[in-house]
Coordinates of C-alpha atoms in Angstrom, one line a residue:
Chain A
M1 CA 194.9 -64.4 138.8
D2 CA 195.0 -63.2 135.2
N3 CA 193.1 -60.0 134.5
K4 CA 194.2 -59.8 131.0
D5 CA 190.9 -59.8 129.2
K6 CA 189.0 -57.8 131.8
K7 CA 188.1 -54.2 131.4
V8 CA 190.8 -52.0 133.1
P9 CA 189.2 -50.1 136.0
E10 CA 189.6 -46.3 136.0
V11 CA 191.6 -46.4 139.2
V12 CA 194.2 -48.7 137.6
I13 CA 194.3 -46.5 134.4
R14 CA 195.0 -43.5 136.6
R15 CA 197.9 -45.2 138.3
L16 CA 199.7 -46.0 135.0
P17 CA 201.0 -42.4 134.4
R18 CA 202.4 -42.5 138.0
Y19 CA 204.2 -45.8 137.3
Y20 CA 205.5 -44.1 134.2
R21 CA 206.8 -41.1 136.1
Y22 CA 208.5 -43.1 138.9
L23 CA 210.1 -45.6 136.5
Q24 CA 211.4 -42.8 134.4
E25 CA 213.0 -41.2 137.5
L26 CA 214.5 -44.6 138.3
E27 CA 215.9 -45.0 134.9
L28 CA 217.4 -41.5 134.9
S29 CA 219.1 -42.2 138.2
G30 CA 220.7 -45.3 136.7
K31 CA 218.6 -48.0 138.4
T32 CA 218.1 -51.1 136.3
R33 CA 216.0 -53.2 138.7
I34 CA 213.4 -52.5 141.4
S35 CA 212.0 -55.0 143.9
S36 CA 208.3 -55.3 144.1
N37 CA 208.4 -54.0 147.7
A38 CA 210.4 -50.9 146.8
L39 CA 208.0 -50.1 143.9
S40 CA 205.1 -50.7 146.3
E41 CA 206.5 -48.3 148.9
R42 CA 207.2 -45.6 146.3
M43 CA 203.7 -45.9 144.8
G44 CA 201.8 -46.2 148.1
V45 CA 200.0 -49.3 146.9
T46 CA 200.5 -52.9 148.1
A47 CA 202.8 -55.2 146.1
S48 CA 199.8 -57.4 145.4
Q49 CA 197.9 -54.5 144.0
I50 CA 200.8 -53.7 141.7
R51 CA 200.8 -57.3 140.5
Q52 CA 197.1 -57.2 139.9
D53 CA 197.5 -53.9 138.0
F54 CA 200.1 -55.4 135.7
N55 CA 198.1 -58.5 135.2
Y56 CA 195.6 -56.5 133.2
F57 CA 198.3 -56.2 130.6
G58 CA 199.8 -59.7 130.9
G59 CA 202.0 -59.2 134.0
F60 CA 205.7 -58.0 133.8
G61 CA 207.4 -59.3 136.9
Q62 CA 209.5 -62.3 137.6
Q63 CA 209.2 -64.1 140.9
G64 CA 212.1 -63.3 143.2
Y65 CA 213.7 -60.9 140.7
G66 CA 211.3 -57.9 141.0
Y67 CA 211.0 -55.7 137.9
N68 CA 213.5 -54.7 135.2
V69 CA 213.1 -50.9 135.1
R70 CA 213.8 -50.4 131.4
M71 CA 211.5 -53.3 130.3
L72 CA 208.7 -52.2 132.6
L73 CA 209.0 -48.6 131.5
D74 CA 208.9 -49.7 127.8
E75 CA 205.8 -51.8 128.5
I76 CA 204.0 -48.9 130.2
K77 CA 205.0 -46.4 127.6
D78 CA 203.5 -48.7 125.0
I79 CA 200.3 -49.2 127.0
L80 CA 199.9 -45.5 127.5
G81 CA 200.6 -44.8 123.8
V82 CA 203.4 -42.3 124.5
T83 CA 205.5 -43.9 121.9
K84 CA 203.0 -43.3 119.1
G85 CA 203.9 -39.7 118.4
Y86 CA 200.3 -38.5 118.6
K87 CA 199.7 -35.2 116.9
A88 CA 197.7 -32.6 118.8
I89 CA 196.2 -29.2 118.2
I90 CA 195.4 -26.5 120.7
V91 CA 192.0 -24.9 120.3
G92 CA 191.9 -21.6 122.1
A93 CA 195.0 -19.4 122.1
G94 CA 194.6 -17.7 125.4
H95 CA 197.0 -17.9 128.4
L96 CA 196.3 -21.6 129.0
G97 CA 196.7 -22.4 125.3
H98 CA 200.0 -20.7 125.4
A99 CA 201.0 -22.4 128.6
L100 CA 200.3 -25.8 127.0
A101 CA 202.2 -24.9 123.8
N102 CA 205.2 -24.2 126.0
Y103 CA 204.8 -27.1 128.3
N104 CA 207.7 -29.5 128.2
G105 CA 205.7 -32.3 129.9
I106 CA 203.8 -32.7 126.6
K107 CA 206.8 -32.7 124.2
N108 CA 208.8 -35.0 126.5
R109 CA 206.2 -37.6 126.2
G110 CA 206.4 -37.7 122.4
F111 CA 203.3 -35.6 121.6
K112 CA 203.6 -33.1 118.7
I113 CA 201.6 -29.9 118.9
V114 CA 201.1 -29.2 115.2
G115 CA 198.6 -26.4 115.2
M116 CA 196.8 -23.7 117.3
F117 CA 193.4 -22.2 116.6
D118 CA 191.3 -19.3 117.8
N119 CA 188.5 -17.1 116.5
D120 CA 189.9 -13.9 117.8
N121 CA 191.3 -11.8 114.9
K122 CA 193.8 -10.2 117.3
K123 CA 195.3 -13.7 118.0
I124 CA 195.2 -15.1 114.5
G125 CA 198.5 -14.9 112.8
S126 CA 200.5 -14.5 116.0
E127 CA 203.2 -17.0 116.9
C128 CA 203.4 -19.2 120.0
N129 CA 206.5 -21.4 120.5
G130 CA 207.0 -21.6 116.7
I131 CA 203.3 -22.3 115.9
T132 CA 201.2 -19.7 114.1
V133 CA 197.7 -19.3 115.4
M134 CA 195.1 -20.0 112.7
G135 CA 191.4 -19.0 112.4
M136 CA 188.8 -21.6 113.3
E137 CA 187.5 -21.8 109.7
K138 CA 190.7 -23.6 108.8
I139 CA 190.5 -26.3 111.5
R140 CA 188.5 -28.9 109.5
D141 CA 191.0 -29.1 106.5
F142 CA 193.9 -28.9 108.9
I143 CA 192.8 -31.9 110.9
R144 CA 192.2 -33.9 107.7
D145 CA 195.4 -32.9 105.9
N146 CA 197.7 -33.4 109.0
G147 CA 196.1 -36.5 110.5
V148 CA 195.6 -34.8 113.9
D149 CA 194.8 -37.2 116.7
I150 CA 194.1 -35.1 119.8
A151 CA 192.4 -31.7 120.4
M152 CA 193.4 -29.8 123.5
L153 CA 190.5 -27.5 124.4
T154 CA 191.1 -24.3 126.3
L155 CA 187.8 -22.6 125.4
P156 CA 185.1 -20.8 127.4
K157 CA 182.7 -23.3 128.8
D158 CA 179.8 -22.2 126.6
A159 CA 181.7 -22.7 123.4
T160 CA 183.2 -26.1 124.3
D161 CA 180.3 -28.5 123.5
R162 CA 179.6 -27.1 120.1
V163 CA 183.3 -27.1 119.1
A164 CA 183.7 -30.6 120.5
D165 CA 180.9 -32.0 118.4
M166 CA 182.5 -30.4 115.3
L167 CA 185.9 -31.8 116.1
V168 CA 184.5 -35.4 116.5
D169 CA 182.9 -34.9 113.1
C170 CA 186.3 -33.9 111.7
G171 CA 187.8 -37.2 112.9
I172 CA 189.6 -36.2 116.1
K173 CA 190.3 -39.3 118.2
G174 CA 190.3 -37.8 121.6
M175 CA 189.9 -34.6 123.5
W176 CA 191.7 -33.0 126.5
N177 CA 189.3 -30.5 127.9
F178 CA 190.2 -27.6 130.2
A179 CA 186.8 -25.9 130.3
S180 CA 185.3 -26.3 133.7
S181 CA 182.5 -28.5 132.4
E182 CA 182.0 -32.2 132.1
L183 CA 182.2 -32.5 128.3
A184 CA 179.2 -34.3 127.0
A185 CA 179.4 -38.0 127.8
N186 CA 177.7 -38.9 124.6
L187 CA 180.7 -38.1 122.5
T188 CA 182.0 -41.1 120.6
V189 CA 185.7 -40.5 121.4
P190 CA 187.5 -40.5 124.7
V191 CA 187.6 -37.2 126.6
E192 CA 189.7 -36.2 129.6
N193 CA 188.2 -33.3 131.5
V194 CA 190.8 -31.5 133.6
H195 CA 189.2 -29.9 136.6
L196 CA 192.0 -27.8 138.0
S197 CA 189.9 -26.5 140.9
D198 CA 189.3 -30.0 142.1
S199 CA 192.9 -30.2 142.9
L200 CA 192.9 -26.8 144.6
M201 CA 189.9 -27.9 146.8
T202 CA 191.8 -31.1 147.8
L203 CA 194.5 -28.8 149.0
T204 CA 192.2 -26.6 151.0
F205 CA 190.6 -29.6 152.5
K206 CA 194.0 -30.6 153.8
I207 CA 194.8 -27.1 155.0
N208 CA 191.5 -27.1 156.8
R209 CA 192.2 -30.4 158.5
N210 CA 195.7 -29.3 159.5
N211 CA 194.3 -26.3 161.2
E212 CA 191.9 -28.5 163.2
K213 CA 194.7 -30.5 164.6
P214 CA 195.6 -29.8 168.2
M215 CA 198.8 -27.7 168.3
Chain B
M1 CA 179.2 -47.7 160.6
D2 CA 180.5 -44.4 161.8
N3 CA 183.8 -43.4 160.2
K4 CA 183.9 -40.0 161.9
D5 CA 187.1 -40.3 163.8
K6 CA 189.0 -42.2 161.2
K7 CA 191.6 -40.7 158.9
V8 CA 189.9 -39.8 155.6
P9 CA 191.4 -41.9 152.8
E10 CA 192.9 -40.0 149.8
V11 CA 190.3 -41.6 147.4
V12 CA 187.5 -40.1 149.5
I13 CA 189.1 -36.7 149.7
R14 CA 189.4 -36.7 145.9
R15 CA 185.7 -37.4 145.5
L16 CA 184.7 -34.4 147.6
P17 CA 185.3 -31.8 144.9
R18 CA 183.3 -33.9 142.5
Y19 CA 180.4 -34.0 144.9
Y20 CA 180.8 -30.3 145.2
R21 CA 180.6 -29.8 141.4
Y22 CA 177.6 -32.0 140.9
L23 CA 175.7 -30.5 143.8
Q24 CA 176.4 -27.0 142.6
E25 CA 175.0 -28.0 139.1
L26 CA 171.9 -29.5 140.8
E27 CA 171.4 -26.3 142.8
L28 CA 171.8 -24.1 139.7
S29 CA 169.2 -26.2 137.9
G30 CA 166.8 -25.6 140.8
K31 CA 166.8 -29.1 142.3
T32 CA 166.3 -29.1 146.1
R33 CA 166.5 -32.8 146.8
I34 CA 168.4 -35.8 145.3
S35 CA 167.8 -39.5 146.1
S36 CA 170.8 -41.5 147.1
N37 CA 170.4 -43.6 144.0
A38 CA 170.4 -40.6 141.6
L39 CA 173.5 -39.2 143.3
S40 CA 175.1 -42.6 143.1
E41 CA 174.4 -42.9 139.4
R42 CA 175.7 -39.4 138.7
M43 CA 178.9 -40.0 140.7
G44 CA 179.6 -43.5 139.4
V45 CA 179.9 -44.8 143.0
T46 CA 177.5 -47.1 144.9
A47 CA 175.0 -45.5 147.3
S48 CA 176.6 -47.4 150.1
Q49 CA 180.0 -45.9 149.2
I50 CA 178.5 -42.5 149.3
R51 CA 177.0 -43.1 152.7
Q52 CA 180.4 -44.3 153.9
D53 CA 182.1 -41.2 152.4
F54 CA 179.8 -38.9 154.2
N55 CA 180.1 -40.9 157.5
Y56 CA 183.7 -39.6 157.7
F57 CA 182.1 -36.2 158.4
G58 CA 179.2 -37.3 160.4
G59 CA 176.8 -38.4 157.7
F60 CA 174.3 -36.1 156.0
G61 CA 171.4 -38.2 154.7
Q62 CA 168.0 -39.0 156.0
Q63 CA 166.7 -42.6 155.6
G64 CA 164.0 -42.6 152.8
Y65 CA 164.4 -38.9 152.0
G66 CA 167.7 -38.8 150.2
Y67 CA 169.8 -35.6 150.4
N68 CA 168.8 -32.0 150.7
V69 CA 170.9 -30.4 147.9
R70 CA 171.5 -27.0 149.6
M71 CA 172.4 -28.6 152.9
L72 CA 174.7 -31.1 151.5
L73 CA 176.4 -28.5 149.3
D74 CA 176.9 -26.3 152.3
E75 CA 178.4 -29.1 154.4
I76 CA 180.8 -30.0 151.6
K77 CA 181.8 -26.4 151.0
D78 CA 182.6 -26.2 154.6
I79 CA 184.6 -29.4 154.7
L80 CA 186.5 -28.3 151.6
G81 CA 187.2 -24.9 153.1
V82 CA 185.8 -23.0 150.0
T83 CA 183.9 -20.7 152.3
K84 CA 187.0 -19.5 154.1
G85 CA 188.1 -16.9 151.5
Y86 CA 191.6 -18.3 151.4
K87 CA 194.2 -15.8 150.1
A88 CA 196.6 -17.0 147.5
I89 CA 199.6 -15.7 145.6
I90 CA 200.9 -16.9 142.3
V91 CA 204.7 -17.5 142.1
G92 CA 205.8 -17.4 138.5
A93 CA 204.3 -14.9 136.1
G94 CA 204.6 -17.0 132.9
H95 CA 201.7 -18.2 130.7
L96 CA 200.4 -20.6 133.3
G97 CA 200.6 -18.0 136.1
H98 CA 198.6 -15.7 133.9
A99 CA 196.1 -18.5 133.1
L100 CA 195.6 -19.1 136.8
A101 CA 195.1 -15.4 137.5
N102 CA 192.4 -15.3 134.9
Y103 CA 190.8 -18.6 135.8
N104 CA 187.2 -18.2 137.0
G105 CA 187.2 -21.6 138.7
I106 CA 189.4 -20.1 141.4
K107 CA 187.5 -16.9 142.0
N108 CA 184.1 -18.8 141.9
R109 CA 185.2 -21.0 144.8
G110 CA 185.9 -18.0 147.0
F111 CA 189.7 -17.9 146.6
K112 CA 191.3 -14.4 146.4
I113 CA 194.5 -14.0 144.4
V114 CA 196.2 -11.2 146.1
G115 CA 199.6 -11.1 144.6
M116 CA 201.9 -12.4 141.8
F117 CA 205.6 -12.7 141.9
D118 CA 208.5 -13.3 139.5
N119 CA 212.2 -12.7 139.3
D120 CA 212.2 -11.6 135.7
N121 CA 212.7 -7.8 135.4
K122 CA 210.7 -7.8 132.2
K123 CA 207.7 -9.1 134.1
I124 CA 208.0 -7.2 137.3
G125 CA 205.6 -4.2 137.3
S126 CA 203.4 -5.6 134.5
E127 CA 199.7 -6.1 135.2
C128 CA 197.7 -9.3 135.1
N129 CA 193.9 -9.3 135.7
G130 CA 194.4 -6.2 138.0
I131 CA 197.3 -7.7 139.9
T132 CA 200.8 -6.1 139.6
V133 CA 203.7 -8.6 139.3
M134 CA 206.2 -8.0 142.1
G135 CA 209.8 -9.1 142.5
M136 CA 210.6 -12.1 144.6
E137 CA 212.5 -10.0 147.1
K138 CA 209.1 -8.6 148.3
I139 CA 207.4 -12.0 148.8
R140 CA 208.4 -12.5 152.5
D141 CA 207.0 -9.2 153.7
F142 CA 203.9 -9.5 151.5
I143 CA 203.0 -12.9 152.9
R144 CA 203.3 -11.7 156.4
D145 CA 201.5 -8.4 155.9
N146 CA 198.6 -9.8 153.9
G147 CA 198.1 -13.1 155.8
V148 CA 198.6 -15.2 152.6
D149 CA 197.4 -18.8 152.9
I150 CA 198.2 -20.5 149.7
A151 CA 201.1 -20.3 147.1
M152 CA 200.4 -21.4 143.6
L153 CA 203.7 -22.4 142.1
T154 CA 204.2 -22.1 138.3
L155 CA 208.0 -22.2 138.4
P156 CA 210.6 -24.2 136.5
K157 CA 211.2 -27.6 138.1
D158 CA 214.7 -26.8 139.4
A159 CA 213.6 -23.6 141.2
T160 CA 210.6 -25.1 142.9
D161 CA 212.1 -27.0 145.8
R162 CA 214.2 -24.0 147.0
V163 CA 211.3 -21.5 146.7
A164 CA 208.9 -24.0 148.4
D165 CA 211.2 -24.2 151.5
M166 CA 211.4 -20.5 151.7
L167 CA 207.6 -20.1 151.4
V168 CA 207.0 -22.6 154.3
D169 CA 209.5 -20.5 156.3
C170 CA 207.4 -17.5 155.5
G171 CA 204.3 -19.1 156.9
I172 CA 202.5 -20.3 153.8
K173 CA 199.8 -22.9 154.8
G174 CA 199.7 -25.0 151.6
M175 CA 201.1 -25.2 148.1
W176 CA 199.6 -25.9 144.7
N177 CA 202.5 -27.0 142.6
F178 CA 202.5 -27.1 138.8
A179 CA 206.2 -28.0 138.2
S180 CA 206.4 -31.5 136.8
S181 CA 208.0 -32.7 140.0
E182 CA 206.8 -34.3 143.2
L183 CA 207.4 -31.5 145.6
A184 CA 209.5 -32.7 148.5
A185 CA 207.4 -34.8 150.8
N186 CA 209.3 -33.6 153.8
L187 CA 207.5 -30.2 153.7
T188 CA 205.5 -29.5 156.8
V189 CA 202.5 -28.1 154.9
P190 CA 200.1 -29.8 152.6
V191 CA 201.1 -29.8 148.9
E192 CA 199.0 -30.6 145.8
N193 CA 201.2 -31.5 142.9
V194 CA 199.4 -31.1 139.6
H195 CA 200.7 -33.5 136.9
L196 CA 199.0 -32.3 133.8
S197 CA 200.6 -34.9 131.6
D198 CA 199.2 -37.7 133.8
S199 CA 195.8 -36.7 132.5
L200 CA 197.0 -36.5 128.9
M201 CA 198.4 -40.0 129.2
T202 CA 195.2 -41.3 130.6
L203 CA 193.6 -39.9 127.4
T204 CA 196.1 -41.6 125.1
F205 CA 195.6 -44.9 127.0
K206 CA 191.9 -44.7 126.1
I207 CA 192.6 -43.7 122.5
N208 CA 195.0 -46.6 122.2
R209 CA 192.4 -49.0 123.6
N210 CA 189.7 -47.6 121.3
N211 CA 191.9 -48.3 118.3
E212 CA 192.5 -51.9 119.4
K213 CA 188.7 -52.6 119.4
P214 CA 187.5 -54.6 116.5
M215 CA 185.7 -52.4 114.0

């Protein structure tokens, strides 16, 4: 079955970063090839599901050989756009903004954080991991002059919608939103809403179930 | 079909916090009832899937009536354990640790952050949102004396495994891990690994695809 021209389902999209992580680990440990069964076991998905996933992008396996780790990793990097050197700004220079500016997981994947913005006079002018925090009035020119692709929003919930609209107007191509709100679905650019507490509640669900188990 | 005694699949578990969020919004906006079709549309899942999800917990709908918002919300809160007042500590008092200590999404869901730990002498003794950072040598007694349930780990990758083993030994019931590592699967307590960059890569995948579209 060839899925190549079909719309990629959200569940497949969300598996791609996991493939990326596992393949990177394999490469770091010196593995050059992985059987479709071993990959399946590692990912917790059937080998047939993996084949179907890859078919959305043309398919990368060879019958009887499995997958070439480096090649598969390169393909997935390409699909995920981590080779593009996307430029990002952080909007909101609070603790979370600082945490993102210092987060190696962003730099390692080829993203460049080129600016940081806040409207708090106490924060403007301060430095964070080599980046000087600028006032919000500079954001429009900065995005245009620097060709910024992504805005990482660490703003209070009530400011987020307004700022997001302005950023789209400035030409931002996508937004990574940490406000505990579902950023308006009517935006014309892709948005990823991070709901940290969803993951915390998944944990407590499991703790709860664990406690129910007979001892 | 009654799923009640079956193991709840991961995909269903991950939908529960989303049900929780949507129902809370509905309740805040004064809605008392939601039809199964409206809930389905809002969640992006079929009405039949929603019924199947709820059947894992006994089922909460009435034929022809839809769902009572308050009742459904209470059931889901209970399932997720957000009514239990779980006590948590933050291990690692860097920017991310501070961000979590100040994150309303945690407090709003009934979690209590009761302590914060670090092994950096410059951080020990400092205050964060009313919590004094303590040295790691105090963590064992603190967990025992305060009946701590959850550890939120914002540590460097290479310290995480060792600290996690120690925390399990201290009686921690679950861990929320922000190190960019898959925390050892052989731990005897539930662990939620938060891979922030997975979500960022999902975003760039979508930006990439957007750019491929014909103008």
